[in-house]
Amino acid sequence: GAGVSQSPRYKVAKRGQDVALRCDPISGHVSLFWYQQALGQGPEFLTYFQNEAQLDKSGLPSDRFFAERPEGSVSTLKIQRTQQEDSAVYLCASSLVWTQYFGPGTRLLVL
Amino acid sequence: AQTVTQSQPEMSVQEAETVTLSCTYDTSESDYYLFWYKQPPSRQMILVIRQEAYKQQNATENRFSVNFQKAAKSFSLKISDSQLGDAAMYFCAYRSPQGGSEKLVFGKGTKLTVNP
């Protein structure tokens, strides 16, 4: 079956621009997670959904970051007024029970 | 809050040899899950092995095995008969038990080089 997919794979944005990153989880997976991975670091948790409910958004670094999963499947991470420190790889993962399966990530570069 | 520490930023091993990657964690929870993920340069994070804390038996997956020492809060990964394809970043991760936060807490990673 298909794994977790993310689009776009690469995004270059000018500082101040808004961006939207998409995640398609594995079909049937209830939980969906977003992580931010800076260069040379481990992933850091941003937010997670169980179906369409956002149960934990404690890792979102500012109110410029917003995530949604309106129908309990596809999720979008939106970053408003991007800043250079937002440059990172954004990873999406989904799970059915307790193991998370990751997508390939979206590499965001803010100039 | 839980923390995960990987004290070896880089490790190297000769092809066909065995290497052990270290991981320690800090938690006050008695039940939890531990994982090792591999991230090759393509950046797709791949699950290597997982361990439930209530299980005393160490998990094994082919050439990969763990040494889980609950009292010491240690969870090391042993790779036997290393292959060139094992070269990657390896991340140790912690997850709280069911009913708690489902997020993964990662260490900073260990870069493994496999020499032919």
mmCIF file with all atom_site columns, C-alpha atoms in Angstrom:
data_model
loop_
_atom_site.group_PDB
_atom_site.id
_atom_site.type_symbol
_atom_site.label_atom_id
_atom_site.label_alt_id
_atom_site.label_comp_id
_atom_site.label_asym_id
_atom_site.label_entity_id
_atom_site.label_seq_id
_atom_site.pdbx_PDB_ins_code
_atom_site.Cartn_x
_atom_site.Cartn_y
_atom_site.Cartn_z
_atom_site.occupancy
_atom_site.B_iso_or_equiv
_atom_site.pdbx_formal_charge
_atom_site.auth_seq_id
_atom_site.auth_comp_id
_atom_site.auth_asym_id
_atom_site.auth_atom_id
_atom_site.pdbx_PDB_model_num
ATOM 1   C CA . GLY A 1 1   ? 0.000   0.000  0.000  1.00 0.00 ? 1   GLY A CA 1
ATOM 2   C CA . ALA A 1 2   ? 0.995   3.617  -0.367 1.00 0.00 ? 2   ALA A CA 1
ATOM 3   C CA . GLY A 1 3   ? 2.999   5.263  2.363  1.00 0.00 ? 3   GLY A CA 1
ATOM 4   C CA . VAL A 1 4   ? 2.755   8.798  3.694  1.00 0.00 ? 4   VAL A CA 1
ATOM 5   C CA . SER A 1 5   ? 3.163   11.371 0.955  1.00 0.00 ? 5   SER A CA 1
ATOM 6   C CA . GLN A 1 6   ? 3.992   15.055 1.237  1.00 0.00 ? 6   GLN A CA 1
ATOM 7   C CA . SER A 1 7   ? 3.924   17.907 -1.222 1.00 0.00 ? 7   SER A CA 1
ATOM 8   C CA . PRO A 1 8   ? 5.685   19.904 -2.345 1.00 0.00 ? 8   PRO A CA 1
ATOM 9   C CA . ARG A 1 9   ? 9.004   18.178 -1.715 1.00 0.00 ? 9   ARG A CA 1
ATOM 10  C CA . TYR A 1 10  ? 10.851  21.499 -1.948 1.00 0.00 ? 10  TYR A CA 1
ATOM 11  C CA . LYS A 1 11  ? 9.612   25.017 -1.411 1.00 0.00 ? 11  LYS A CA 1
ATOM 12  C CA . VAL A 1 12  ? 11.488  28.283 -1.694 1.00 0.00 ? 12  VAL A CA 1
ATOM 13  C CA . ALA A 1 13  ? 9.700   31.262 -0.213 1.00 0.00 ? 13  ALA A CA 1
ATOM 14  C CA . LYS A 1 14  ? 10.554  34.908 0.120  1.00 0.00 ? 14  LYS A CA 1
ATOM 15  C CA . ARG A 1 15  ? 10.504  36.249 3.641  1.00 0.00 ? 15  ARG A CA 1
ATOM 16  C CA . GLY A 1 16  ? 6.987   37.377 4.467  1.00 0.00 ? 16  GLY A CA 1
ATOM 17  C CA . GLN A 1 17  ? 5.300   34.984 2.059  1.00 0.00 ? 17  GLN A CA 1
ATOM 18  C CA . ASP A 1 18  ? 2.666   32.481 3.212  1.00 0.00 ? 18  ASP A CA 1
ATOM 19  C CA . VAL A 1 19  ? 3.220   28.774 2.493  1.00 0.00 ? 19  VAL A CA 1
ATOM 20  C CA . ALA A 1 20  ? 1.048   25.656 2.705  1.00 0.00 ? 20  ALA A CA 1
ATOM 21  C CA . LEU A 1 21  ? 2.468   22.162 3.089  1.00 0.00 ? 21  LEU A CA 1
ATOM 22  C CA . ARG A 1 22  ? 0.329   19.100 2.424  1.00 0.00 ? 22  ARG A CA 1
ATOM 23  C CA . CYS A 1 23  ? 0.386   15.639 3.972  1.00 0.00 ? 23  CYS A CA 1
ATOM 24  C CA . ASP A 1 24  ? -1.480  12.547 2.765  1.00 0.00 ? 24  ASP A CA 1
ATOM 25  C CA . PRO A 1 25  ? -1.374  9.911  5.510  1.00 0.00 ? 25  PRO A CA 1
ATOM 26  C CA . ILE A 1 26  ? -1.580  6.168  5.098  1.00 0.00 ? 26  ILE A CA 1
ATOM 27  C CA . SER A 1 27  ? -5.199  5.265  4.423  1.00 0.00 ? 27  SER A CA 1
ATOM 28  C CA . GLY A 1 28  ? -7.055  4.414  7.622  1.00 0.00 ? 28  GLY A CA 1
ATOM 29  C CA . HIS A 1 29  ? -4.494  5.917  9.961  1.00 0.00 ? 29  HIS A CA 1
ATOM 30  C CA . VAL A 1 30  ? -6.268  7.792  12.707 1.00 0.00 ? 30  VAL A CA 1
ATOM 31  C CA . SER A 1 31  ? -3.376  9.844  14.062 1.00 0.00 ? 31  SER A CA 1
ATOM 32  C CA . LEU A 1 32  ? -1.354  12.381 12.109 1.00 0.00 ? 32  LEU A CA 1
ATOM 33  C CA . PHE A 1 33  ? 1.717   14.278 13.318 1.00 0.00 ? 33  PHE A CA 1
ATOM 34  C CA . TRP A 1 34  ? 3.804   17.201 12.108 1.00 0.00 ? 34  TRP A CA 1
ATOM 35  C CA . TYR A 1 35  ? 7.469   17.622 13.040 1.00 0.00 ? 35  TYR A CA 1
ATOM 36  C CA . GLN A 1 36  ? 10.078  20.251 12.206 1.00 0.00 ? 36  GLN A CA 1
ATOM 37  C CA . GLN A 1 37  ? 13.642  19.132 11.569 1.00 0.00 ? 37  GLN A CA 1
ATOM 38  C CA . ALA A 1 38  ? 16.403  21.728 11.488 1.00 0.00 ? 38  ALA A CA 1
ATOM 39  C CA . LEU A 1 39  ? 19.634  20.877 9.704  1.00 0.00 ? 39  LEU A CA 1
ATOM 40  C CA . GLY A 1 40  ? 21.679  18.362 11.667 1.00 0.00 ? 40  GLY A CA 1
ATOM 41  C CA . GLN A 1 41  ? 19.063  17.965 14.398 1.00 0.00 ? 41  GLN A CA 1
ATOM 42  C CA . GLY A 1 42  ? 16.429  15.466 15.392 1.00 0.00 ? 42  GLY A CA 1
ATOM 43  C CA . PRO A 1 43  ? 12.800  16.138 14.508 1.00 0.00 ? 43  PRO A CA 1
ATOM 44  C CA . GLU A 1 44  ? 10.832  18.290 16.931 1.00 0.00 ? 44  GLU A CA 1
ATOM 45  C CA . PHE A 1 45  ? 7.122   17.861 17.495 1.00 0.00 ? 45  PHE A CA 1
ATOM 46  C CA . LEU A 1 46  ? 4.780   20.565 16.228 1.00 0.00 ? 46  LEU A CA 1
ATOM 47  C CA . THR A 1 47  ? 1.223   19.246 16.447 1.00 0.00 ? 47  THR A CA 1
ATOM 48  C CA . TYR A 1 48  ? -0.954  16.169 16.194 1.00 0.00 ? 48  TYR A CA 1
ATOM 49  C CA . PHE A 1 49  ? -4.454  15.154 15.146 1.00 0.00 ? 49  PHE A CA 1
ATOM 50  C CA . GLN A 1 50  ? -6.670  12.266 15.982 1.00 0.00 ? 50  GLN A CA 1
ATOM 51  C CA . ASN A 1 51  ? -9.096  12.122 13.065 1.00 0.00 ? 51  ASN A CA 1
ATOM 52  C CA . GLU A 1 52  ? -10.088 15.765 12.535 1.00 0.00 ? 52  GLU A CA 1
ATOM 53  C CA . ALA A 1 53  ? -9.463  16.844 16.128 1.00 0.00 ? 53  ALA A CA 1
ATOM 54  C CA . GLN A 1 54  ? -6.242  18.673 16.889 1.00 0.00 ? 54  GLN A CA 1
ATOM 55  C CA . LEU A 1 55  ? -5.352  17.203 20.269 1.00 0.00 ? 55  LEU A CA 1
ATOM 56  C CA . ASP A 1 56  ? -1.968  18.771 20.850 1.00 0.00 ? 56  ASP A CA 1
ATOM 57  C CA . LYS A 1 57  ? -0.504  21.899 19.308 1.00 0.00 ? 57  LYS A CA 1
ATOM 58  C CA . SER A 1 58  ? 1.990   22.623 22.038 1.00 0.00 ? 58  SER A CA 1
ATOM 59  C CA . GLY A 1 59  ? 4.974   22.465 19.666 1.00 0.00 ? 59  GLY A CA 1
ATOM 60  C CA . LEU A 1 60  ? 3.829   25.140 17.230 1.00 0.00 ? 60  LEU A CA 1
ATOM 61  C CA . PRO A 1 61  ? 6.493   27.859 17.616 1.00 0.00 ? 61  PRO A CA 1
ATOM 62  C CA . SER A 1 62  ? 4.246   30.867 17.058 1.00 0.00 ? 62  SER A CA 1
ATOM 63  C CA . ASP A 1 63  ? 0.783   31.914 15.974 1.00 0.00 ? 63  ASP A CA 1
ATOM 64  C CA . ARG A 1 64  ? 2.113   32.131 12.426 1.00 0.00 ? 64  ARG A CA 1
ATOM 65  C CA . PHE A 1 65  ? 1.897   28.337 12.308 1.00 0.00 ? 65  PHE A CA 1
ATOM 66  C CA . PHE A 1 66  ? -1.480  26.753 11.748 1.00 0.00 ? 66  PHE A CA 1
ATOM 67  C CA . ALA A 1 67  ? -2.476  23.159 10.945 1.00 0.00 ? 67  ALA A CA 1
ATOM 68  C CA . GLU A 1 68  ? -5.735  21.595 9.936  1.00 0.00 ? 68  GLU A CA 1
ATOM 69  C CA . ARG A 1 69  ? -7.190  18.215 9.025  1.00 0.00 ? 69  ARG A CA 1
ATOM 70  C CA . PRO A 1 70  ? -10.821 19.019 8.259  1.00 0.00 ? 70  PRO A CA 1
ATOM 71  C CA . GLU A 1 71  ? -12.013 15.589 7.098  1.00 0.00 ? 71  GLU A CA 1
ATOM 72  C CA . GLY A 1 72  ? -9.730  13.455 9.192  1.00 0.00 ? 72  GLY A CA 1
ATOM 73  C CA . SER A 1 73  ? -7.485  12.484 6.305  1.00 0.00 ? 73  SER A CA 1
ATOM 74  C CA . VAL A 1 74  ? -5.305  15.000 4.423  1.00 0.00 ? 74  VAL A CA 1
ATOM 75  C CA . SER A 1 75  ? -3.631  17.639 6.565  1.00 0.00 ? 75  SER A CA 1
ATOM 76  C CA . THR A 1 76  ? -2.185  21.040 5.731  1.00 0.00 ? 76  THR A CA 1
ATOM 77  C CA . LEU A 1 77  ? 0.441   22.935 7.694  1.00 0.00 ? 77  LEU A CA 1
ATOM 78  C CA . LYS A 1 78  ? 0.318   26.635 6.951  1.00 0.00 ? 78  LYS A CA 1
ATOM 79  C CA . ILE A 1 79  ? 3.006   29.129 7.832  1.00 0.00 ? 79  ILE A CA 1
ATOM 80  C CA . GLN A 1 80  ? 2.125   32.775 7.536  1.00 0.00 ? 80  GLN A CA 1
ATOM 81  C CA . ARG A 1 81  ? 4.614   35.600 6.998  1.00 0.00 ? 81  ARG A CA 1
ATOM 82  C CA . THR A 1 82  ? 7.532   33.198 6.750  1.00 0.00 ? 82  THR A CA 1
ATOM 83  C CA . GLN A 1 83  ? 10.827  34.119 8.387  1.00 0.00 ? 83  GLN A CA 1
ATOM 84  C CA . GLN A 1 84  ? 14.327  32.816 7.792  1.00 0.00 ? 84  GLN A CA 1
ATOM 85  C CA . GLU A 1 85  ? 14.261  30.781 10.993 1.00 0.00 ? 85  GLU A CA 1
ATOM 86  C CA . ASP A 1 86  ? 11.350  28.785 9.538  1.00 0.00 ? 86  ASP A CA 1
ATOM 87  C CA . SER A 1 87  ? 13.780  27.162 7.078  1.00 0.00 ? 87  SER A CA 1
ATOM 88  C CA . ALA A 1 88  ? 13.750  23.469 7.896  1.00 0.00 ? 88  ALA A CA 1
ATOM 89  C CA . VAL A 1 89  ? 12.414  20.116 6.755  1.00 0.00 ? 89  VAL A CA 1
ATOM 90  C CA . TYR A 1 90  ? 8.797   19.562 7.770  1.00 0.00 ? 90  TYR A CA 1
ATOM 91  C CA . LEU A 1 91  ? 7.976   15.915 8.359  1.00 0.00 ? 91  LEU A CA 1
ATOM 92  C CA . CYS A 1 92  ? 4.537   14.378 8.513  1.00 0.00 ? 92  CYS A CA 1
ATOM 93  C CA . ALA A 1 93  ? 3.836   11.013 10.127 1.00 0.00 ? 93  ALA A CA 1
ATOM 94  C CA . SER A 1 94  ? 0.739   8.888  10.582 1.00 0.00 ? 94  SER A CA 1
ATOM 95  C CA . SER A 1 95  ? -0.086  6.006  12.857 1.00 0.00 ? 95  SER A CA 1
ATOM 96  C CA . LEU A 1 96  ? -2.818  3.492  13.517 1.00 0.00 ? 96  LEU A CA 1
ATOM 97  C CA . VAL A 1 97  ? -1.736  2.245  16.933 1.00 0.00 ? 97  VAL A CA 1
ATOM 98  C CA . TRP A 1 98  ? 1.611   3.275  18.360 1.00 0.00 ? 98  TRP A CA 1
ATOM 99  C CA . THR A 1 99  ? 4.170   3.208  15.557 1.00 0.00 ? 99  THR A CA 1
ATOM 100 C CA . GLN A 1 100 ? 4.524   6.321  13.442 1.00 0.00 ? 100 GLN A CA 1
ATOM 101 C CA . TYR A 1 101 ? 5.332   6.085  9.733  1.00 0.00 ? 101 TYR A CA 1
ATOM 102 C CA . PHE A 1 102 ? 6.960   9.100  8.155  1.00 0.00 ? 102 PHE A CA 1
ATOM 103 C CA . GLY A 1 103 ? 6.653   10.832 4.829  1.00 0.00 ? 103 GLY A CA 1
ATOM 104 C CA . PRO A 1 104 ? 9.645   12.095 2.811  1.00 0.00 ? 104 PRO A CA 1
ATOM 105 C CA . GLY A 1 105 ? 9.322   15.617 4.163  1.00 0.00 ? 105 GLY A CA 1
ATOM 106 C CA . THR A 1 106 ? 9.070   19.077 2.652  1.00 0.00 ? 106 THR A CA 1
ATOM 107 C CA . ARG A 1 107 ? 12.263  21.106 2.627  1.00 0.00 ? 107 ARG A CA 1
ATOM 108 C CA . LEU A 1 108 ? 11.390  24.773 3.131  1.00 0.00 ? 108 LEU A CA 1
ATOM 109 C CA . LEU A 1 109 ? 13.936  27.464 2.396  1.00 0.00 ? 109 LEU A CA 1
ATOM 110 C CA . VAL A 1 110 ? 13.031  31.035 3.280  1.00 0.00 ? 110 VAL A CA 1
ATOM 111 C CA . LEU A 1 111 ? 15.165  33.679 1.601  1.00 0.00 ? 111 LEU A CA 1
ATOM 112 C CA . ALA B 2 1   ? 9.206   16.367 30.290 1.00 0.00 ? 1   ALA B CA 1
ATOM 113 C CA . GLN B 2 2   ? 10.906  13.423 28.716 1.00 0.00 ? 2   GLN B CA 1
ATOM 114 C CA . THR B 2 3   ? 14.327  13.824 27.146 1.00 0.00 ? 3   THR B CA 1
ATOM 115 C CA . VAL B 2 4   ? 16.381  11.550 24.900 1.00 0.00 ? 4   VAL B CA 1
ATOM 116 C CA . THR B 2 5   ? 20.161  11.724 24.706 1.00 0.00 ? 5   THR B CA 1
ATOM 117 C CA . GLN B 2 6   ? 22.375  10.250 22.016 1.00 0.00 ? 6   GLN B CA 1
ATOM 118 C CA . SER B 2 7   ? 25.925  10.874 23.147 1.00 0.00 ? 7   SER B CA 1
ATOM 119 C CA . GLN B 2 8   ? 27.664  9.799  19.930 1.00 0.00 ? 8   GLN B CA 1
ATOM 120 C CA . PRO B 2 9   ? 27.266  12.405 17.171 1.00 0.00 ? 9   PRO B CA 1
ATOM 121 C CA . GLU B 2 10  ? 29.189  10.174 14.753 1.00 0.00 ? 10  GLU B CA 1
ATOM 122 C CA . MET B 2 11  ? 30.204  6.532  14.586 1.00 0.00 ? 11  MET B CA 1
ATOM 123 C CA . SER B 2 12  ? 31.958  4.460  11.971 1.00 0.00 ? 12  SER B CA 1
ATOM 124 C CA . VAL B 2 13  ? 32.160  0.730  11.353 1.00 0.00 ? 13  VAL B CA 1
ATOM 125 C CA . GLN B 2 14  ? 33.827  -1.572 8.874  1.00 0.00 ? 14  GLN B CA 1
ATOM 126 C CA . GLU B 2 15  ? 31.583  -3.495 6.548  1.00 0.00 ? 15  GLU B CA 1
ATOM 127 C CA . ALA B 2 16  ? 30.571  -6.868 8.060  1.00 0.00 ? 16  ALA B CA 1
ATOM 128 C CA . GLU B 2 17  ? 31.509  -5.725 11.574 1.00 0.00 ? 17  GLU B CA 1
ATOM 129 C CA . THR B 2 18  ? 29.218  -4.945 14.512 1.00 0.00 ? 18  THR B CA 1
ATOM 130 C CA . VAL B 2 19  ? 28.475  -1.499 15.906 1.00 0.00 ? 19  VAL B CA 1
ATOM 131 C CA . THR B 2 20  ? 26.450  -0.301 18.889 1.00 0.00 ? 20  THR B CA 1
ATOM 132 C CA . LEU B 2 21  ? 24.717  3.067  19.057 1.00 0.00 ? 21  LEU B CA 1
ATOM 133 C CA . SER B 2 22  ? 23.888  4.483  22.478 1.00 0.00 ? 22  SER B CA 1
ATOM 134 C CA . CYS B 2 23  ? 20.695  6.099  23.707 1.00 0.00 ? 23  CYS B CA 1
ATOM 135 C CA . THR B 2 24  ? 19.607  7.142  27.168 1.00 0.00 ? 24  THR B CA 1
ATOM 136 C CA . TYR B 2 25  ? 16.363  8.765  28.180 1.00 0.00 ? 25  TYR B CA 1
ATOM 137 C CA . ASP B 2 26  ? 14.809  10.446 31.148 1.00 0.00 ? 26  ASP B CA 1
ATOM 138 C CA . THR B 2 27  ? 11.226  9.808  32.218 1.00 0.00 ? 27  THR B CA 1
ATOM 139 C CA . SER B 2 28  ? 9.103   9.380  35.304 1.00 0.00 ? 28  SER B CA 1
ATOM 140 C CA . GLU B 2 29  ? 6.629   7.124  33.477 1.00 0.00 ? 29  GLU B CA 1
ATOM 141 C CA . SER B 2 30  ? 6.728   3.393  34.082 1.00 0.00 ? 30  SER B CA 1
ATOM 142 C CA . ASP B 2 31  ? 5.330   2.296  30.741 1.00 0.00 ? 31  ASP B CA 1
ATOM 143 C CA . TYR B 2 32  ? 6.323   3.737  27.379 1.00 0.00 ? 32  TYR B CA 1
ATOM 144 C CA . TYR B 2 33  ? 7.579   2.880  23.920 1.00 0.00 ? 33  TYR B CA 1
ATOM 145 C CA . LEU B 2 34  ? 11.057  3.278  22.467 1.00 0.00 ? 34  LEU B CA 1
ATOM 146 C CA . PHE B 2 35  ? 12.069  3.363  18.842 1.00 0.00 ? 35  PHE B CA 1
ATOM 147 C CA . TRP B 2 36  ? 15.074  3.514  16.587 1.00 0.00 ? 36  TRP B CA 1
ATOM 148 C CA . TYR B 2 37  ? 14.574  5.250  13.259 1.00 0.00 ? 37  TYR B CA 1
ATOM 149 C CA . LYS B 2 38  ? 17.010  5.416  10.350 1.00 0.00 ? 38  LYS B CA 1
ATOM 150 C CA . GLN B 2 39  ? 17.206  8.460  8.080  1.00 0.00 ? 39  GLN B CA 1
ATOM 151 C CA . PRO B 2 40  ? 19.327  8.021  4.942  1.00 0.00 ? 40  PRO B CA 1
ATOM 152 C CA . PRO B 2 41  ? 20.419  11.094 2.985  1.00 0.00 ? 41  PRO B CA 1
ATOM 153 C CA . SER B 2 42  ? 17.116  10.979 1.034  1.00 0.00 ? 42  SER B CA 1
ATOM 154 C CA . ARG B 2 43  ? 15.512  12.009 4.361  1.00 0.00 ? 43  ARG B CA 1
ATOM 155 C CA . GLN B 2 44  ? 12.761  9.395  4.499  1.00 0.00 ? 44  GLN B CA 1
ATOM 156 C CA . MET B 2 45  ? 12.613  8.339  8.158  1.00 0.00 ? 45  MET B CA 1
ATOM 157 C CA . ILE B 2 46  ? 12.354  4.550  8.363  1.00 0.00 ? 46  ILE B CA 1
ATOM 158 C CA . LEU B 2 47  ? 11.446  2.529  11.454 1.00 0.00 ? 47  LEU B CA 1
ATOM 159 C CA . VAL B 2 48  ? 14.256  0.131  12.390 1.00 0.00 ? 48  VAL B CA 1
ATOM 160 C CA . ILE B 2 49  ? 13.041  -1.415 15.606 1.00 0.00 ? 49  ILE B CA 1
ATOM 161 C CA . ARG B 2 50  ? 10.663  -0.775 18.497 1.00 0.00 ? 50  ARG B CA 1
ATOM 162 C CA . GLN B 2 51  ? 10.407  -1.846 22.110 1.00 0.00 ? 51  GLN B CA 1
ATOM 163 C CA . GLU B 2 52  ? 7.577   -1.759 24.607 1.00 0.00 ? 52  GLU B CA 1
ATOM 164 C CA . ALA B 2 53  ? 8.918   -0.950 28.065 1.00 0.00 ? 53  ALA B CA 1
ATOM 165 C CA . TYR B 2 54  ? 6.814   -3.584 29.829 1.00 0.00 ? 54  TYR B CA 1
ATOM 166 C CA . LYS B 2 55  ? 8.476   -6.309 27.783 1.00 0.00 ? 55  LYS B CA 1
ATOM 167 C CA . GLN B 2 56  ? 11.671  -7.575 29.354 1.00 0.00 ? 56  GLN B CA 1
ATOM 168 C CA . GLN B 2 57  ? 12.800  -9.378 26.223 1.00 0.00 ? 57  GLN B CA 1
ATOM 169 C CA . ASN B 2 58  ? 14.974  -7.298 23.933 1.00 0.00 ? 58  ASN B CA 1
ATOM 170 C CA . ALA B 2 59  ? 13.524  -6.679 20.477 1.00 0.00 ? 59  ALA B CA 1
ATOM 171 C CA . THR B 2 60  ? 15.313  -8.040 17.412 1.00 0.00 ? 60  THR B CA 1
ATOM 172 C CA . GLU B 2 61  ? 14.762  -7.463 13.702 1.00 0.00 ? 61  GLU B CA 1
ATOM 173 C CA . ASN B 2 62  ? 17.141  -9.471 11.533 1.00 0.00 ? 62  ASN B CA 1
ATOM 174 C CA . ARG B 2 63  ? 20.592  -7.815 11.939 1.00 0.00 ? 63  ARG B CA 1
ATOM 175 C CA . PHE B 2 64  ? 19.255  -5.191 14.334 1.00 0.00 ? 64  PHE B CA 1
ATOM 176 C CA . SER B 2 65  ? 18.792  -5.759 18.045 1.00 0.00 ? 65  SER B CA 1
ATOM 177 C CA . VAL B 2 66  ? 18.454  -3.617 21.126 1.00 0.00 ? 66  VAL B CA 1
ATOM 178 C CA . ASN B 2 67  ? 19.822  -3.773 24.630 1.00 0.00 ? 67  ASN B CA 1
ATOM 179 C CA . PHE B 2 68  ? 17.028  -2.356 26.768 1.00 0.00 ? 68  PHE B CA 1
ATOM 180 C CA . GLN B 2 69  ? 18.035  -1.621 30.359 1.00 0.00 ? 69  GLN B CA 1
ATOM 181 C CA . LYS B 2 70  ? 14.936  -0.143 32.001 1.00 0.00 ? 70  LYS B CA 1
ATOM 182 C CA . ALA B 2 71  ? 16.503  0.635  35.372 1.00 0.00 ? 71  ALA B CA 1
ATOM 183 C CA . ALA B 2 72  ? 19.384  2.434  33.705 1.00 0.00 ? 72  ALA B CA 1
ATOM 184 C CA . LYS B 2 73  ? 17.038  4.081  31.180 1.00 0.00 ? 73  LYS B CA 1
ATOM 185 C CA . SER B 2 74  ? 19.249  2.901  28.374 1.00 0.00 ? 74  SER B CA 1
ATOM 186 C CA . PHE B 2 75  ? 18.211  1.689  24.924 1.00 0.00 ? 75  PHE B CA 1
ATOM 187 C CA . SER B 2 76  ? 21.173  0.905  22.670 1.00 0.00 ? 76  SER B CA 1
ATOM 188 C CA . LEU B 2 77  ? 20.989  -0.396 19.097 1.00 0.00 ? 77  LEU B CA 1
ATOM 189 C CA . LYS B 2 78  ? 23.306  -3.114 17.848 1.00 0.00 ? 78  LYS B CA 1
ATOM 190 C CA . ILE B 2 79  ? 23.823  -3.576 14.135 1.00 0.00 ? 79  ILE B CA 1
ATOM 191 C CA . SER B 2 80  ? 25.457  -6.868 13.203 1.00 0.00 ? 80  SER B CA 1
ATOM 192 C CA . ASP B 2 81  ? 27.158  -7.675 9.899  1.00 0.00 ? 81  ASP B CA 1
ATOM 193 C CA . SER B 2 82  ? 27.064  -4.000 8.893  1.00 0.00 ? 82  SER B CA 1
ATOM 194 C CA . GLN B 2 83  ? 26.298  -3.249 5.269  1.00 0.00 ? 83  GLN B CA 1
ATOM 195 C CA . LEU B 2 84  ? 26.990  -0.183 3.143  1.00 0.00 ? 84  LEU B CA 1
ATOM 196 C CA . GLY B 2 85  ? 23.255  0.474  3.042  1.00 0.00 ? 85  GLY B CA 1
ATOM 197 C CA . ASP B 2 86  ? 23.209  0.905  6.817  1.00 0.00 ? 86  ASP B CA 1
ATOM 198 C CA . ALA B 2 87  ? 24.971  4.256  6.469  1.00 0.00 ? 87  ALA B CA 1
ATOM 199 C CA . ALA B 2 88  ? 22.528  6.898  7.695  1.00 0.00 ? 88  ALA B CA 1
ATOM 200 C CA . MET B 2 89  ? 21.513  9.079  10.613 1.00 0.00 ? 89  MET B CA 1
ATOM 201 C CA . TYR B 2 90  ? 20.004  7.014  13.414 1.00 0.00 ? 90  TYR B CA 1
ATOM 202 C CA . PHE B 2 91  ? 17.539  8.561  15.812 1.00 0.00 ? 91  PHE B CA 1
ATOM 203 C CA . CYS B 2 92  ? 16.352  7.181  19.109 1.00 0.00 ? 92  CYS B CA 1
ATOM 204 C CA . ALA B 2 93  ? 12.814  8.200  20.085 1.00 0.00 ? 93  ALA B CA 1
ATOM 205 C CA . TYR B 2 94  ? 10.513  7.947  23.105 1.00 0.00 ? 94  TYR B CA 1
ATOM 206 C CA . ARG B 2 95  ? 6.720   7.805  23.222 1.00 0.00 ? 95  ARG B CA 1
ATOM 207 C CA . SER B 2 96  ? 4.487   7.996  26.267 1.00 0.00 ? 96  SER B CA 1
ATOM 208 C CA . PRO B 2 97  ? 2.028   5.174  26.973 1.00 0.00 ? 97  PRO B CA 1
ATOM 209 C CA . GLN B 2 98  ? -1.507  4.995  25.573 1.00 0.00 ? 98  GLN B CA 1
ATOM 210 C CA . GLY B 2 99  ? -3.612  7.755  27.049 1.00 0.00 ? 99  GLY B CA 1
ATOM 211 C CA . GLY B 2 100 ? -0.676  10.095 27.279 1.00 0.00 ? 100 GLY B CA 1
ATOM 212 C CA . SER B 2 101 ? 0.866   12.311 24.643 1.00 0.00 ? 101 SER B CA 1
ATOM 213 C CA . GLU B 2 102 ? 1.388   10.400 21.420 1.00 0.00 ? 102 GLU B CA 1
ATOM 214 C CA . LYS B 2 103 ? 4.199   12.618 20.192 1.00 0.00 ? 103 LYS B CA 1
ATOM 215 C CA . LEU B 2 104 ? 7.687   11.242 19.678 1.00 0.00 ? 104 LEU B CA 1
ATOM 216 C CA . VAL B 2 105 ? 10.595  12.840 21.509 1.00 0.00 ? 105 VAL B CA 1
ATOM 217 C CA . PHE B 2 106 ? 13.792  12.383 19.504 1.00 0.00 ? 106 PHE B CA 1
ATOM 218 C CA . GLY B 2 107 ? 17.453  12.473 20.321 1.00 0.00 ? 107 GLY B CA 1
ATOM 219 C CA . LYS B 2 108 ? 19.845  14.538 18.220 1.00 0.00 ? 108 LYS B CA 1
ATOM 220 C CA . GLY B 2 109 ? 20.922  11.517 16.213 1.00 0.00 ? 109 GLY B CA 1
ATOM 221 C CA . THR B 2 110 ? 24.068  9.547  15.446 1.00 0.00 ? 110 THR B CA 1
ATOM 222 C CA . LYS B 2 111 ? 25.601  9.627  11.988 1.00 0.00 ? 111 LYS B CA 1
ATOM 223 C CA . LEU B 2 112 ? 26.779  6.142  11.048 1.00 0.00 ? 112 LEU B CA 1
ATOM 224 C CA . THR B 2 113 ? 29.420  5.680  8.380  1.00 0.00 ? 113 THR B CA 1
ATOM 225 C CA . VAL B 2 114 ? 30.099  2.209  6.985  1.00 0.00 ? 114 VAL B CA 1
ATOM 226 C CA . ASN B 2 115 ? 33.554  1.744  5.496  1.00 0.00 ? 115 ASN B CA 1
ATOM 227 C CA . PRO B 2 116 ? 34.088  -0.824 2.735  1.00 0.00 ? 116 PRO B CA 1
#
